[in-house]
Amino acid sequence: MRDETIAIHAGYGGDPSTRAVAVPIYQTVAFEFDSAEHGAALFNLEVPGNIYTRIGNPTNTVLEKRVAALEGGVDALSVSAGMAAIHYALANITEAGNNIVSLPQLYGATYTLLAHIFPKQGICTRFAKSDNPSDVEALIDENTRAIYCESVGNPAGNVADVEELARVAHKHAVPLIVDNTVATPILLKPIQYGADVVVHSMTKFMGGHGTSIGGMIVDGGKFPWRKYPDKFYMFNRPEIAYHGVVYVDQYGDAAFAARCRTVCQRNTGATLSPFNGFLFLQGIETLALRVERHVENARRVAEFLRDHPQVAWVNYAGFPDNPLYAMAQRYLGSKRCSLLTFGVKGGFESGRKCFNALNLFKRMVNMGDAKSLACHPASTTHRQLTLEEQAKAGVTPEMLRLSVGIEHIDDIIADLSQALDAAA
Ligand SMILES: *Cc1c(COP(=O)(O)O)cnc(C)c1O
């Protein structure tokens, strides 16, 4: 099936007890066992079924199957936030003494997690000096356990060379973990290019309406954990944190997602609320339609800004003279993300004036909402970083970031036009 169909049907064949057509919200903490023996079999993972919502919930199971199908993965785990997805995906395969090699430009909170929080637990991140896969490769050593990148960076909009990064990762026997939040599986499916694990902030395009925080970890199912029994012992040896299960034996290709669920999530509890799971299912039904309109509106906005005398520069990967053009063309085809950045002439002050004059655009730190949003990264998402760290993350002081929504394009452009006039 194609994306549009998967997004509406995958993972759900109707509720057997009620025949409900929409996915029910199973707002329950626990699930009843038939007997002591049934409970034991569930805990031993001998029979499928639900135990306790911290470990799994039927509403969220549908969502997990749906997102796994959209990304071309074998299984997935929903969690309470994109940040929890990133944390779990990395915690699943690292311990003190290990390192992660990352592309230099990352979402602000991800950068902080990798640069300042994991190191306190003995897990350091080596940031490559550029997006070039050879700069990534140069940092890999025997303690490296993952290569990390965003398929399309937030906020810089850089497009990662996923296929080449996967080749480098596999050459050195480590998985490639890709944050696919900005691109969404509608524009790019990293697993098709060799990524092993995909993480999402569903908070953005997947939910699509700015109502819920949530994350997803998708297991691509292809990394050969079995081939590296010492390096990735957590999948190959009995797991003491889950009564001795050997993940590659019990779960085969879906060992990564299973361990995320039964070790990371079960014991630290960043569980997605089933109600939010339901809202994400609603959002995903229209994901392909919305992305199509986001993409088209963003193209029109980029062209408007490029031609405007008050605009100093526009960073939009759809312009052939943009340094990102070739990579975007390769991975996104003729489409581009609806995230773009620009600078207003007159520097920080004019930029600030333009930002403050926006009416339709909401001034906020989010993206992927049906509503058009504007953000000033230097004063919000990236303000906790030093200027040098900001520059490394692709943020400059005068930069405004737009997440172009799905309102009528004429209204969107009219708002930008009056705000630029106000800044002049
Ligand atoms: C928003 C975002 C996150 C964090 O997701 P939350 O759901 O807010 O925790 C991670 N990565 C990217 C690229 C994001 O845009």
Short mmCIF file of C-alpha atoms and ligand atoms in Angstrom, two decimals:
data_model
loop_
_atom_site.label_atom_id
_atom_site.label_comp_id
_atom_site.label_asym_id
_atom_site.label_seq_id
_atom_site.Cartn_x
_atom_site.Cartn_y
_atom_site.Cartn_z
CA MET A 1 0.00 0.00 0.00
CA ARG A 2 0.99 3.63 -0.51
CA ASP A 3 1.58 6.14 2.28
CA GLU A 4 -1.87 7.73 2.06
CA THR A 5 -3.52 4.33 2.55
CA ILE A 6 -1.12 3.10 5.22
CA ALA A 7 -1.72 6.29 7.17
CA ILE A 8 -5.42 5.53 7.39
CA HIS A 9 -5.50 1.75 7.76
CA ALA A 10 -2.24 0.18 8.93
CA GLY A 11 -2.22 -1.59 12.27
CA TYR A 12 -5.97 -1.72 12.83
CA GLY A 13 -8.57 -4.14 11.56
CA GLY A 14 -11.45 -3.09 13.80
CA ASP A 15 -12.04 -3.72 17.47
CA PRO A 16 -13.08 -7.37 17.86
CA SER A 17 -15.29 -6.83 20.91
CA THR A 18 -17.16 -3.66 19.86
CA ARG A 19 -16.61 -3.46 16.07
CA ALA A 20 -15.57 0.17 16.53
CA VAL A 21 -14.29 1.58 13.23
CA ALA A 22 -12.22 4.39 14.73
CA VAL A 23 -9.35 3.23 16.95
CA PRO A 24 -10.72 3.22 20.52
CA ILE A 25 -8.92 5.06 23.30
CA TYR A 26 -8.02 2.33 25.79
CA GLN A 27 -7.77 4.66 28.74
CA THR A 28 -6.77 1.96 31.19
CA VAL A 29 -3.71 1.38 33.29
CA ALA A 30 -3.78 -2.40 33.43
CA PHE A 31 -5.21 -5.47 31.70
CA GLU A 32 -6.75 -8.49 33.37
CA PHE A 33 -5.17 -11.96 33.31
CA ASP A 34 -7.34 -15.06 32.81
CA SER A 35 -5.35 -16.93 35.42
CA ALA A 36 -2.01 -17.06 37.20
CA GLU A 37 -0.72 -19.16 34.31
CA HIS A 38 -1.88 -16.63 31.71
CA GLY A 39 -0.23 -13.80 33.66
CA ALA A 40 2.99 -15.78 33.89
CA ALA A 41 2.95 -16.49 30.16
CA LEU A 42 2.45 -12.78 29.42
CA PHE A 43 5.33 -11.77 31.68
CA ASN A 44 7.51 -14.46 30.12
CA LEU A 45 6.64 -12.99 26.70
CA GLU A 46 5.35 -16.42 25.65
CA VAL A 47 1.95 -15.11 24.55
CA PRO A 48 1.17 -11.69 23.09
CA GLY A 49 -1.07 -9.42 25.12
CA ASN A 50 -1.24 -6.38 27.33
CA ILE A 51 -0.07 -6.14 30.90
CA TYR A 52 0.31 -2.54 32.00
CA THR A 53 0.15 0.67 29.99
CA ARG A 54 3.66 1.75 30.97
CA ILE A 55 4.88 -1.17 28.82
CA GLY A 56 2.21 -1.11 26.13
CA ASN A 57 -1.35 -0.03 25.36
CA PRO A 58 -3.61 -1.17 22.49
CA THR A 59 -4.32 2.39 21.24
CA ASN A 60 -0.62 3.08 21.14
CA THR A 61 0.06 -0.31 19.55
CA VAL A 62 -2.00 0.71 16.51
CA LEU A 63 -0.06 3.97 16.30
CA GLU A 64 3.25 2.10 16.57
CA LYS A 65 2.31 -0.31 13.79
CA ARG A 66 1.13 2.57 11.61
CA VAL A 67 4.30 4.63 11.97
CA ALA A 68 6.48 1.52 11.56
CA ALA A 69 4.63 0.77 8.32
CA LEU A 70 5.02 4.36 7.06
CA GLU A 71 8.76 4.30 7.75
CA GLY A 72 9.28 0.77 6.43
CA GLY A 73 10.42 -0.54 9.82
CA VAL A 74 9.61 -3.83 11.56
CA ASP A 75 8.35 -2.46 14.87
CA ALA A 76 8.14 0.78 16.83
CA LEU A 77 7.75 2.15 20.33
CA SER A 78 5.71 5.24 21.10
CA VAL A 79 6.91 7.44 23.96
CA SER A 80 5.83 10.61 25.72
CA ALA A 81 8.04 13.04 23.75
CA GLY A 82 10.47 13.24 20.88
CA MET A 83 13.22 13.82 23.43
CA ALA A 84 12.31 10.55 25.18
CA ALA A 85 12.55 8.76 21.83
CA ILE A 86 16.05 10.14 21.26
CA HIS A 87 17.11 9.40 24.83
CA TYR A 88 15.85 5.82 24.72
CA ALA A 89 17.21 5.05 21.27
CA LEU A 90 20.70 6.05 22.43
CA ALA A 91 20.46 4.69 25.99
CA ASN A 92 19.43 1.33 24.53
CA ILE A 93 22.89 0.71 23.08
CA THR A 94 25.31 2.83 25.10
CA GLU A 95 26.95 2.79 28.52
CA ALA A 96 29.71 4.72 30.29
CA GLY A 97 32.85 4.71 28.17
CA ASN A 98 31.02 4.62 24.85
CA ASN A 99 30.67 7.48 22.43
CA ILE A 100 28.22 8.69 19.78
CA VAL A 101 29.34 10.39 16.60
CA SER A 102 26.94 13.07 15.41
CA LEU A 103 26.48 15.56 12.63
CA PRO A 104 27.25 19.04 14.00
CA GLN A 105 23.82 20.63 13.61
CA LEU A 106 21.03 19.30 15.79
CA TYR A 107 17.74 20.35 17.34
CA GLY A 108 18.55 22.45 20.45
CA ALA A 109 17.42 19.99 23.14
CA THR A 110 19.07 17.07 21.33
CA TYR A 111 22.32 18.99 21.21
CA THR A 112 22.07 19.68 24.94
CA LEU A 113 21.31 16.02 25.69
CA LEU A 114 24.30 14.85 23.68
CA ALA A 115 26.73 17.62 24.58
CA HIS A 116 25.92 18.19 28.25
CA ILE A 117 23.70 15.50 29.79
CA PHE A 118 24.88 12.12 28.46
CA PRO A 119 28.54 13.04 29.16
CA LYS A 120 27.71 13.16 32.88
CA GLN A 121 26.79 9.48 32.54
CA GLY A 122 30.06 8.77 30.75
CA ILE A 123 28.63 8.78 27.22
CA CYS A 124 30.29 11.44 25.11
CA THR A 125 29.33 12.75 21.71
CA ARG A 126 31.86 13.64 19.08
CA PHE A 127 30.43 16.27 16.76
CA ALA A 128 31.79 16.10 13.24
CA LYS A 129 33.26 19.31 11.86
CA SER A 130 30.88 19.21 8.88
CA ASP A 131 28.04 17.16 7.42
CA ASN A 132 30.56 15.38 5.23
CA PRO A 133 30.44 11.62 5.96
CA SER A 134 34.24 11.45 5.83
CA ASP A 135 34.39 13.92 8.76
CA VAL A 136 32.01 11.60 10.61
CA GLU A 137 34.07 8.55 9.79
CA ALA A 138 37.24 10.18 11.11
CA LEU A 139 35.73 10.33 14.63
CA ILE A 140 34.64 6.69 14.91
CA ASP A 141 36.62 4.41 17.19
CA GLU A 142 36.11 1.05 18.91
CA ASN A 143 33.93 2.67 21.59
CA THR A 144 31.53 4.27 19.14
CA ARG A 145 28.05 2.79 19.39
CA ALA A 146 26.00 4.94 17.02
CA ILE A 147 26.08 7.58 14.34
CA TYR A 148 23.39 10.18 14.87
CA CYS A 149 21.86 12.76 12.54
CA GLU A 150 18.68 14.56 11.56
CA SER A 151 17.56 13.71 8.02
CA VAL A 152 16.57 17.36 7.65
CA GLY A 153 17.98 19.54 10.39
CA ASN A 154 15.89 21.72 12.68
CA PRO A 155 16.33 24.67 12.36
CA ALA A 156 19.10 24.79 9.74
CA GLY A 157 17.27 22.74 7.10
CA ASN A 158 20.45 20.87 6.14
CA VAL A 159 19.82 17.52 4.45
CA ALA A 160 21.97 14.63 5.67
CA ASP A 161 23.57 12.23 3.22
CA VAL A 162 21.76 9.34 4.89
CA GLU A 163 22.86 6.68 2.42
CA GLU A 164 26.56 7.51 2.75
CA LEU A 165 26.33 7.90 6.54
CA ALA A 166 24.71 4.44 6.71
CA ARG A 167 27.52 3.01 4.61
CA VAL A 168 30.14 4.56 6.92
CA ALA A 169 28.27 3.35 10.02
CA HIS A 170 27.96 -0.22 8.77
CA LYS A 171 31.59 -0.32 7.68
CA HIS A 172 32.45 0.34 11.34
CA ALA A 173 29.77 -2.01 12.71
CA VAL A 174 27.56 0.65 14.30
CA PRO A 175 23.93 1.58 13.60
CA LEU A 176 22.81 4.86 12.06
CA ILE A 177 20.08 6.58 14.08
CA VAL A 178 18.14 9.27 12.20
CA ASP A 179 15.74 11.89 13.53
CA ASN A 180 13.14 12.13 10.75
CA THR A 181 10.86 14.68 12.43
CA VAL A 182 11.20 17.50 9.89
CA ALA A 183 11.06 15.40 6.73
CA THR A 184 8.36 12.95 7.89
CA PRO A 185 8.12 9.59 6.09
CA ILE A 186 6.03 11.36 3.45
CA LEU A 187 9.09 13.22 2.16
CA LEU A 188 11.88 10.80 3.10
CA LYS A 189 12.17 7.27 4.48
CA PRO A 190 15.65 6.95 6.01
CA ILE A 191 15.37 3.16 6.42
CA GLN A 192 15.21 2.84 2.62
CA TYR A 193 18.63 4.48 2.52
CA GLY A 194 20.14 2.20 5.16
CA ALA A 195 19.26 3.88 8.48
CA ASP A 196 18.82 1.35 11.28
CA VAL A 197 16.67 3.29 13.71
CA VAL A 198 14.41 6.28 13.04
CA VAL A 199 13.25 8.58 15.81
CA HIS A 200 10.44 11.11 15.67
CA SER A 201 8.97 13.97 17.53
CA MET A 202 5.34 13.25 16.62
CA THR A 203 4.59 16.57 18.30
CA LYS A 204 5.25 18.28 14.97
CA PHE A 205 3.90 17.18 11.57
CA MET A 206 2.54 13.81 12.64
CA GLY A 207 0.19 15.27 15.20
CA GLY A 208 -0.10 18.27 12.94
CA HIS A 209 -2.35 20.45 15.05
CA GLY A 210 -0.14 21.43 17.97
CA THR A 211 -2.16 19.55 20.56
CA SER A 212 0.08 16.77 21.93
CA ILE A 213 3.68 15.96 22.78
CA GLY A 214 4.85 12.52 21.71
CA GLY A 215 7.71 10.57 20.21
CA MET A 216 8.35 7.38 18.29
CA ILE A 217 11.29 5.01 17.87
CA VAL A 218 11.11 2.92 14.70
CA ASP A 219 13.22 -0.21 14.44
CA GLY A 220 14.44 -0.75 10.87
CA GLY A 221 15.09 -4.40 11.70
CA LYS A 222 18.19 -4.79 9.55
CA PHE A 223 21.14 -4.12 11.84
CA PRO A 224 22.93 -7.45 12.50
CA TRP A 225 23.15 -7.24 16.31
CA ARG A 226 23.96 -10.96 16.38
CA LYS A 227 27.16 -10.41 14.43
CA TYR A 228 28.62 -8.30 17.24
CA PRO A 229 27.93 -10.28 20.43
CA ASP A 230 30.43 -8.30 22.54
CA LYS A 231 29.83 -4.81 21.26
CA PHE A 232 26.05 -5.22 21.35
CA TYR A 233 25.93 -7.70 24.20
CA MET A 234 22.59 -6.23 25.42
CA PHE A 235 20.76 -7.98 22.58
CA ASN A 236 22.82 -11.15 22.65
CA ARG A 237 23.15 -12.06 26.33
CA PRO A 238 20.45 -12.74 28.92
CA GLU A 239 19.05 -9.36 30.05
CA ILE A 240 19.02 -9.12 33.83
CA ALA A 241 16.75 -6.07 33.62
CA TYR A 242 14.06 -8.23 32.00
CA HIS A 243 14.30 -11.69 33.57
CA GLY A 244 16.99 -13.12 31.37
CA VAL A 245 15.45 -12.67 27.92
CA VAL A 246 17.89 -12.81 24.99
CA TYR A 247 16.47 -10.18 22.65
CA VAL A 248 17.80 -11.49 19.34
CA ASP A 249 16.35 -14.93 20.13
CA GLN A 250 13.01 -13.75 21.48
CA TYR A 251 12.39 -10.87 19.07
CA GLY A 252 14.59 -11.53 16.04
CA ASP A 253 14.70 -8.48 13.79
CA ALA A 254 12.73 -6.34 16.24
CA ALA A 255 15.23 -6.75 19.10
CA PHE A 256 16.04 -3.04 19.28
CA ALA A 257 12.43 -1.86 19.72
CA ALA A 258 11.68 -4.68 22.14
CA ARG A 259 14.56 -3.78 24.41
CA CYS A 260 13.66 -0.08 24.27
CA ARG A 261 10.22 -1.05 25.50
CA THR A 262 11.05 -3.63 28.14
CA VAL A 263 14.20 -2.06 29.56
CA CYS A 264 14.20 1.69 28.84
CA GLN A 265 10.47 2.40 28.93
CA ARG A 266 9.44 -0.19 31.49
CA ASN A 267 12.00 1.06 33.99
CA THR A 268 11.91 4.80 33.39
CA GLY A 269 8.32 5.29 32.21
CA ALA A 270 8.20 7.96 29.50
CA THR A 271 4.98 6.40 28.25
CA LEU A 272 2.64 8.01 25.73
CA SER A 273 -0.83 8.67 27.07
CA PRO A 274 -3.38 6.64 25.06
CA PHE A 275 -5.42 9.80 24.57
CA ASN A 276 -2.46 11.48 22.92
CA GLY A 277 -1.89 8.27 20.96
CA PHE A 278 -5.43 8.67 19.62
CA LEU A 279 -4.76 12.29 18.63
CA PHE A 280 -1.62 11.25 16.77
CA LEU A 281 -3.65 8.63 14.90
CA GLN A 282 -6.05 11.38 13.86
CA GLY A 283 -3.18 13.56 12.74
CA ILE A 284 -1.45 10.86 10.74
CA GLU A 285 -4.60 10.14 8.71
CA THR A 286 -4.12 13.50 6.96
CA LEU A 287 -0.32 13.68 7.13
CA ALA A 288 0.26 13.20 3.39
CA LEU A 289 -2.37 15.78 2.44
CA ARG A 290 -1.08 18.32 4.92
CA VAL A 291 2.56 17.84 3.94
CA GLU A 292 1.63 18.40 0.30
CA ARG A 293 0.06 21.78 1.16
CA HIS A 294 2.86 22.73 3.59
CA VAL A 295 5.41 22.04 0.85
CA GLU A 296 3.57 24.07 -1.78
CA ASN A 297 2.91 27.02 0.55
CA ALA A 298 6.55 27.07 1.67
CA ARG A 299 7.73 27.21 -1.94
CA ARG A 300 5.48 30.23 -2.57
CA VAL A 301 6.69 31.94 0.63
CA ALA A 302 10.35 31.34 -0.26
CA GLU A 303 9.82 32.90 -3.69
CA PHE A 304 8.04 35.89 -2.16
CA LEU A 305 10.84 36.47 0.36
CA ARG A 306 13.59 36.07 -2.24
CA ASP A 307 12.08 38.86 -4.31
CA HIS A 308 11.42 41.20 -1.38
CA PRO A 309 13.71 44.25 -1.03
CA GLN A 310 13.68 44.08 2.81
CA VAL A 311 15.01 40.51 2.92
CA ALA A 312 18.78 39.99 3.16
CA TRP A 313 18.84 36.27 2.51
CA VAL A 314 16.55 33.25 2.27
CA ASN A 315 17.70 29.75 3.11
CA TYR A 316 15.42 27.49 1.11
CA ALA A 317 16.72 24.25 -0.33
CA GLY A 318 14.45 24.56 -3.35
CA PHE A 319 16.56 27.31 -4.94
CA PRO A 320 19.20 25.89 -7.31
CA ASP A 321 21.85 28.31 -5.98
CA ASN A 322 21.30 27.06 -2.41
CA PRO A 323 24.17 24.92 -1.09
CA LEU A 324 21.59 22.38 0.13
CA TYR A 325 19.94 22.06 -3.27
CA ALA A 326 21.76 19.00 -4.58
CA MET A 327 21.40 16.96 -1.40
CA ALA A 328 17.74 17.96 -1.05
CA GLN A 329 17.11 17.05 -4.67
CA ARG A 330 18.63 13.62 -4.08
CA TYR A 331 16.66 12.80 -0.93
CA LEU A 332 13.46 14.82 -1.28
CA GLY A 333 13.03 14.83 -5.05
CA SER A 334 11.12 17.87 -6.27
CA LYS A 335 9.67 18.52 -2.80
CA ARG A 336 11.11 20.62 0.01
CA CYS A 337 10.36 20.96 3.67
CA SER A 338 8.07 23.70 4.88
CA LEU A 339 10.70 24.93 7.31
CA LEU A 340 12.74 27.83 6.04
CA THR A 341 14.89 30.58 7.44
CA PHE A 342 15.57 34.12 6.36
CA GLY A 343 17.26 37.30 7.54
CA VAL A 344 15.72 40.75 7.44
CA LYS A 345 17.91 43.58 6.15
CA GLY A 346 19.07 45.82 8.96
CA GLY A 347 20.28 42.98 11.16
CA PHE A 348 18.97 41.92 14.53
CA GLU A 349 16.86 45.06 15.14
CA SER A 350 14.89 44.87 11.87
CA GLY A 351 14.52 41.13 12.29
CA ARG A 352 13.07 41.66 15.74
CA LYS A 353 10.67 44.33 14.42
CA CYS A 354 9.46 42.09 11.61
CA PHE A 355 8.99 39.21 14.05
CA ASN A 356 6.99 41.39 16.44
CA ALA A 357 4.77 42.73 13.62
CA LEU A 358 3.52 39.31 12.51
CA ASN A 359 -0.23 38.81 12.99
CA LEU A 360 -1.27 35.54 11.36
CA PHE A 361 2.04 33.80 12.08
CA LYS A 362 2.19 32.70 15.69
CA ARG A 363 5.38 33.62 17.54
CA MET A 364 6.32 30.35 19.13
CA VAL A 365 8.82 27.52 19.33
CA ASN A 366 7.18 24.72 17.42
CA MET A 367 6.84 23.58 13.85
CA GLY A 368 4.71 21.28 11.75
CA ASP A 369 1.45 22.75 13.01
CA ALA A 370 -1.37 23.42 10.52
CA LYS A 371 -0.92 27.03 11.67
CA SER A 372 1.93 29.15 10.32
CA LEU A 373 4.55 29.69 13.00
CA ALA A 374 7.56 31.95 13.33
CA CYS A 375 10.45 31.63 15.68
CA HIS A 376 13.60 33.52 16.55
CA PRO A 377 15.96 30.67 17.50
CA ALA A 378 18.69 32.89 18.95
CA SER A 379 16.33 34.19 21.63
CA THR A 380 14.35 30.97 22.25
CA THR A 381 15.23 27.38 21.25
CA HIS A 382 18.96 28.02 21.12
CA ARG A 383 19.34 30.76 23.72
CA GLN A 384 20.98 28.46 26.26
CA LEU A 385 23.82 27.76 23.86
CA THR A 386 26.88 29.94 23.54
CA LEU A 387 27.19 32.03 20.37
CA GLU A 388 29.76 29.57 19.13
CA GLU A 389 27.47 26.62 19.81
CA GLN A 390 24.64 28.51 18.10
CA ALA A 391 26.76 29.06 15.03
CA LYS A 392 27.65 25.36 14.98
CA ALA A 393 23.93 24.56 15.14
CA GLY A 394 23.37 26.83 12.13
CA VAL A 395 21.74 29.65 14.09
CA THR A 396 22.62 33.32 13.49
CA PRO A 397 21.33 36.26 15.57
CA GLU A 398 19.21 37.84 12.81
CA MET A 399 17.69 34.57 11.63
CA LEU A 400 13.94 34.00 11.65
CA ARG A 401 12.61 30.53 11.13
CA LEU A 402 9.23 29.94 9.55
CA SER A 403 7.15 26.81 9.70
CA VAL A 404 4.76 27.56 6.86
CA GLY A 405 1.25 26.33 7.64
CA ILE A 406 -1.66 25.23 5.52
CA GLU A 407 -3.72 28.44 5.59
CA HIS A 408 -4.51 30.11 2.26
CA ILE A 409 -1.26 31.20 0.66
CA ASP A 410 -2.53 34.73 -0.04
CA ASP A 411 -3.19 35.31 3.66
CA ILE A 412 0.22 33.95 4.62
CA ILE A 413 2.01 36.23 2.16
CA ALA A 414 -0.10 39.24 3.15
CA ASP A 415 1.02 38.83 6.75
CA LEU A 416 4.70 38.55 5.85
CA SER A 417 4.36 41.53 3.55
CA GLN A 418 2.92 43.84 6.21
CA ALA A 419 5.48 42.65 8.80
CA LEU A 420 8.37 43.38 6.42
CA ASP A 421 6.87 46.83 5.74
CA ALA A 422 6.73 47.44 9.49
CA ALA A 423 10.41 46.56 9.79
CA ALA A 424 11.47 48.85 6.95
C1 LIG B 1 10.78 19.03 18.44
C2 LIG B 1 11.92 18.17 18.03
C3 LIG B 1 12.44 17.22 18.92
C4 LIG B 1 11.92 17.06 20.33
O1 LIG B 1 10.61 16.60 20.34
P1 LIG B 1 9.57 16.83 21.58
O2 LIG B 1 8.39 16.07 21.11
O3 LIG B 1 9.34 18.29 21.69
O4 LIG B 1 10.23 16.25 22.77
C5 LIG B 1 13.47 16.43 18.48
N1 LIG B 1 13.97 16.57 17.23
C6 LIG B 1 13.50 17.48 16.36
C7 LIG B 1 14.11 17.58 15.01
C8 LIG B 1 12.46 18.31 16.73
O5 LIG B 1 12.01 19.21 15.86
#
